[in-house]
Amino acid sequence: MKICNQVHQIKIDFNITESLKRYVYVYLITGKSCYLIDSGVSGSEDVIKEYMAELGRDIEEIRTIFLTHSHPDHMGSAAAIQELSGCQIVAGRGERKWLEDIDRQFRERPIPGFYNLLNRSVTIDSFVSSDSVFSLEEGMTIKALETPGHSAGSVSYILQSSNSVVAFIGDVIPAPGDIPIFTEPQRSIDSIETLMYLPKVQWYCPAWDRAYTNKEIVQIAKNGIVLIERIIKIAERVGREHFNSSAEEQLGFVYQSLGVEKDSLNPLFAKSILSCLRT
């Protein structure tokens, strides 16, 4: 799907387990060459290649993959695309340990079907910080913006071209109607607030939905902050009232207060809550 001149959204469908289906969006930037924001799960190179063929482009034209973070649905096919195109891979330094060692990522963040979604580590060519600017080609630059919280080294990218300004925000802002995943609640809130009022941005492109205008994203961001703050408040209360209880018992009390017992099987949400209980 074309978002605006030079920016295309590609939907990647995948299964975490046989019965649990998910999807993620990656973004293709087209100019004289091509560039990717994230790469989807393992095997996504075929979907990306097919989409590019419909545009009359070839996957070998990809010059750079800009990774927002290291989770399997974002880096899964980066190594394969790099082999096909010879492209460089760019990411935040805070993600290095998981990008370059997926076995470590699995040990520290195990999820069902991990090695089906991500089976190859990558070597990062350039690590970015909030002052990193990449001149892609004449009239087209990408600026990195460190937005940690969802993951330790999450990065957003702002594309500036002669026609538009587009922010690629990965999973920094929680998806409406979904449970938020974060490593550090306050840093997550700070990063969401950073993204809310970026000057001159016309489109915000998340990994979980359609592109949003700058006016639309503000309310979604505010709702995400309210949700995280609610989780923090409940976790703090549970920590005070049940300080002698085990972490597992405290998690149960938080789930009950949130009314999300069905999500208690999600180990990533459990880690998000535990990060609140520890603060």
mmCIF file of N, CA, C and O in Angstrom, residues 28 33-34 48-49 51-63 84-85:
data_model
loop_
_atom_site.group_PDB
_atom_site.id
_atom_site.type_symbol
_atom_site.label_atom_id
_atom_site.label_comp_id
_atom_site.label_asym_id
_atom_site.label_seq_id
_atom_site.Cartn_x
_atom_site.Cartn_y
_atom_site.Cartn_z
ATOM 1 N N LEU A 28 8.761 0.327 2.856
ATOM 2 C CA LEU A 28 9.704 0.432 1.748
ATOM 3 C C LEU A 28 9.762 1.882 1.301
ATOM 4 O O LEU A 28 8.723 2.499 1.027
ATOM 5 N N SER A 33 17.384 4.471 -5.358
ATOM 6 C CA SER A 33 17.559 3.155 -4.749
ATOM 7 C C SER A 33 16.385 2.909 -3.811
ATOM 8 O O SER A 33 15.440 3.696 -3.764
ATOM 9 N N CYS A 34 16.446 1.829 -3.039
ATOM 10 C CA CYS A 34 15.355 1.496 -2.121
ATOM 11 C C CYS A 34 15.916 1.262 -0.722
ATOM 12 O O CYS A 34 17.072 0.882 -0.551
ATOM 13 N N ILE A 48 8.383 -9.206 0.476
ATOM 14 C CA ILE A 48 8.950 -7.918 0.083
ATOM 15 C C ILE A 48 9.387 -7.948 -1.381
ATOM 16 O O ILE A 48 9.141 -7.004 -2.141
ATOM 17 N N LYS A 49 10.014 -9.037 -1.772
ATOM 18 C CA LYS A 49 10.457 -9.177 -3.164
ATOM 19 C C LYS A 49 9.277 -9.130 -4.128
ATOM 20 O O LYS A 49 9.337 -8.468 -5.178
ATOM 21 N N TYR A 51 6.314 -7.708 -3.610
ATOM 22 C CA TYR A 51 5.756 -6.356 -3.639
ATOM 23 C C TYR A 51 6.616 -5.446 -4.513
ATOM 24 O O TYR A 51 6.101 -4.666 -5.329
ATOM 25 N N MET A 52 7.925 -5.547 -4.348
ATOM 26 C CA MET A 52 8.810 -4.695 -5.134
ATOM 27 C C MET A 52 8.702 -5.006 -6.620
ATOM 28 O O MET A 52 8.757 -4.090 -7.464
ATOM 29 N N ALA A 53 8.518 -6.266 -6.959
ATOM 30 C CA ALA A 53 8.366 -6.644 -8.368
ATOM 31 C C ALA A 53 7.140 -5.988 -8.980
ATOM 32 O O ALA A 53 7.147 -5.580 -10.151
ATOM 33 N N GLU A 54 6.072 -5.846 -8.192
ATOM 34 C CA GLU A 54 4.859 -5.188 -8.682
ATOM 35 C C GLU A 54 5.108 -3.715 -8.975
ATOM 36 O O GLU A 54 4.410 -3.111 -9.789
ATOM 37 N N LEU A 55 6.106 -3.143 -8.310
ATOM 38 C CA LEU A 55 6.472 -1.740 -8.559
ATOM 39 C C LEU A 55 7.505 -1.600 -9.673
ATOM 40 O O LEU A 55 7.907 -0.491 -10.018
ATOM 41 N N GLY A 56 7.956 -2.745 -10.201
ATOM 42 C CA GLY A 56 9.015 -2.720 -11.191
ATOM 43 C C GLY A 56 10.387 -2.539 -10.566
ATOM 44 O O GLY A 56 11.334 -2.113 -11.247
ATOM 45 N N ARG A 57 10.490 -2.873 -9.265
ATOM 46 C CA ARG A 57 11.764 -2.768 -8.570
ATOM 47 C C ARG A 57 12.255 -4.147 -8.162
ATOM 48 O O ARG A 57 11.511 -5.123 -8.217
ATOM 49 N N ASP A 58 13.501 -4.232 -7.755
ATOM 50 C CA ASP A 58 14.107 -5.514 -7.396
ATOM 51 C C ASP A 58 14.688 -5.419 -5.992
ATOM 52 O O ASP A 58 15.199 -4.372 -5.589
ATOM 53 N N ILE A 59 14.618 -6.515 -5.263
ATOM 54 C CA ILE A 59 15.123 -6.525 -3.888
ATOM 55 C C ILE A 59 16.613 -6.206 -3.832
ATOM 56 O O ILE A 59 17.117 -5.716 -2.816
ATOM 57 N N GLU A 60 17.314 -6.439 -4.928
ATOM 58 C CA GLU A 60 18.746 -6.114 -4.975
ATOM 59 C C GLU A 60 18.998 -4.609 -4.927
ATOM 60 O O GLU A 60 20.120 -4.169 -4.696
ATOM 61 N N GLU A 61 17.942 -3.806 -5.119
ATOM 62 C CA GLU A 61 18.078 -2.345 -5.067
ATOM 63 C C GLU A 61 18.091 -1.799 -3.641
ATOM 64 O O GLU A 61 18.351 -0.607 -3.442
ATOM 65 N N ILE A 62 17.786 -2.641 -2.663
ATOM 66 C CA ILE A 62 17.753 -2.171 -1.280
ATOM 67 C C ILE A 62 19.183 -1.848 -0.825
ATOM 68 O O ILE A 62 20.075 -2.684 -0.904
ATOM 69 N N ARG A 63 19.371 -0.620 -0.342
ATOM 70 C CA ARG A 63 20.697 -0.178 0.071
ATOM 71 C C ARG A 63 20.885 -0.228 1.588
ATOM 72 O O ARG A 63 21.997 -0.447 2.066
ATOM 73 N N LEU A 84 20.867 -10.998 -0.194
ATOM 74 C CA LEU A 84 20.325 -10.810 -1.540
ATOM 75 C C LEU A 84 20.739 -9.479 -2.149
ATOM 76 O O LEU A 84 20.905 -9.372 -3.371
ATOM 77 N N SER A 85 20.894 -8.455 -1.317
ATOM 78 C CA SER A 85 21.086 -7.103 -1.845
ATOM 79 C C SER A 85 22.459 -6.507 -1.539
ATOM 80 O O SER A 85 22.863 -5.532 -2.179
#
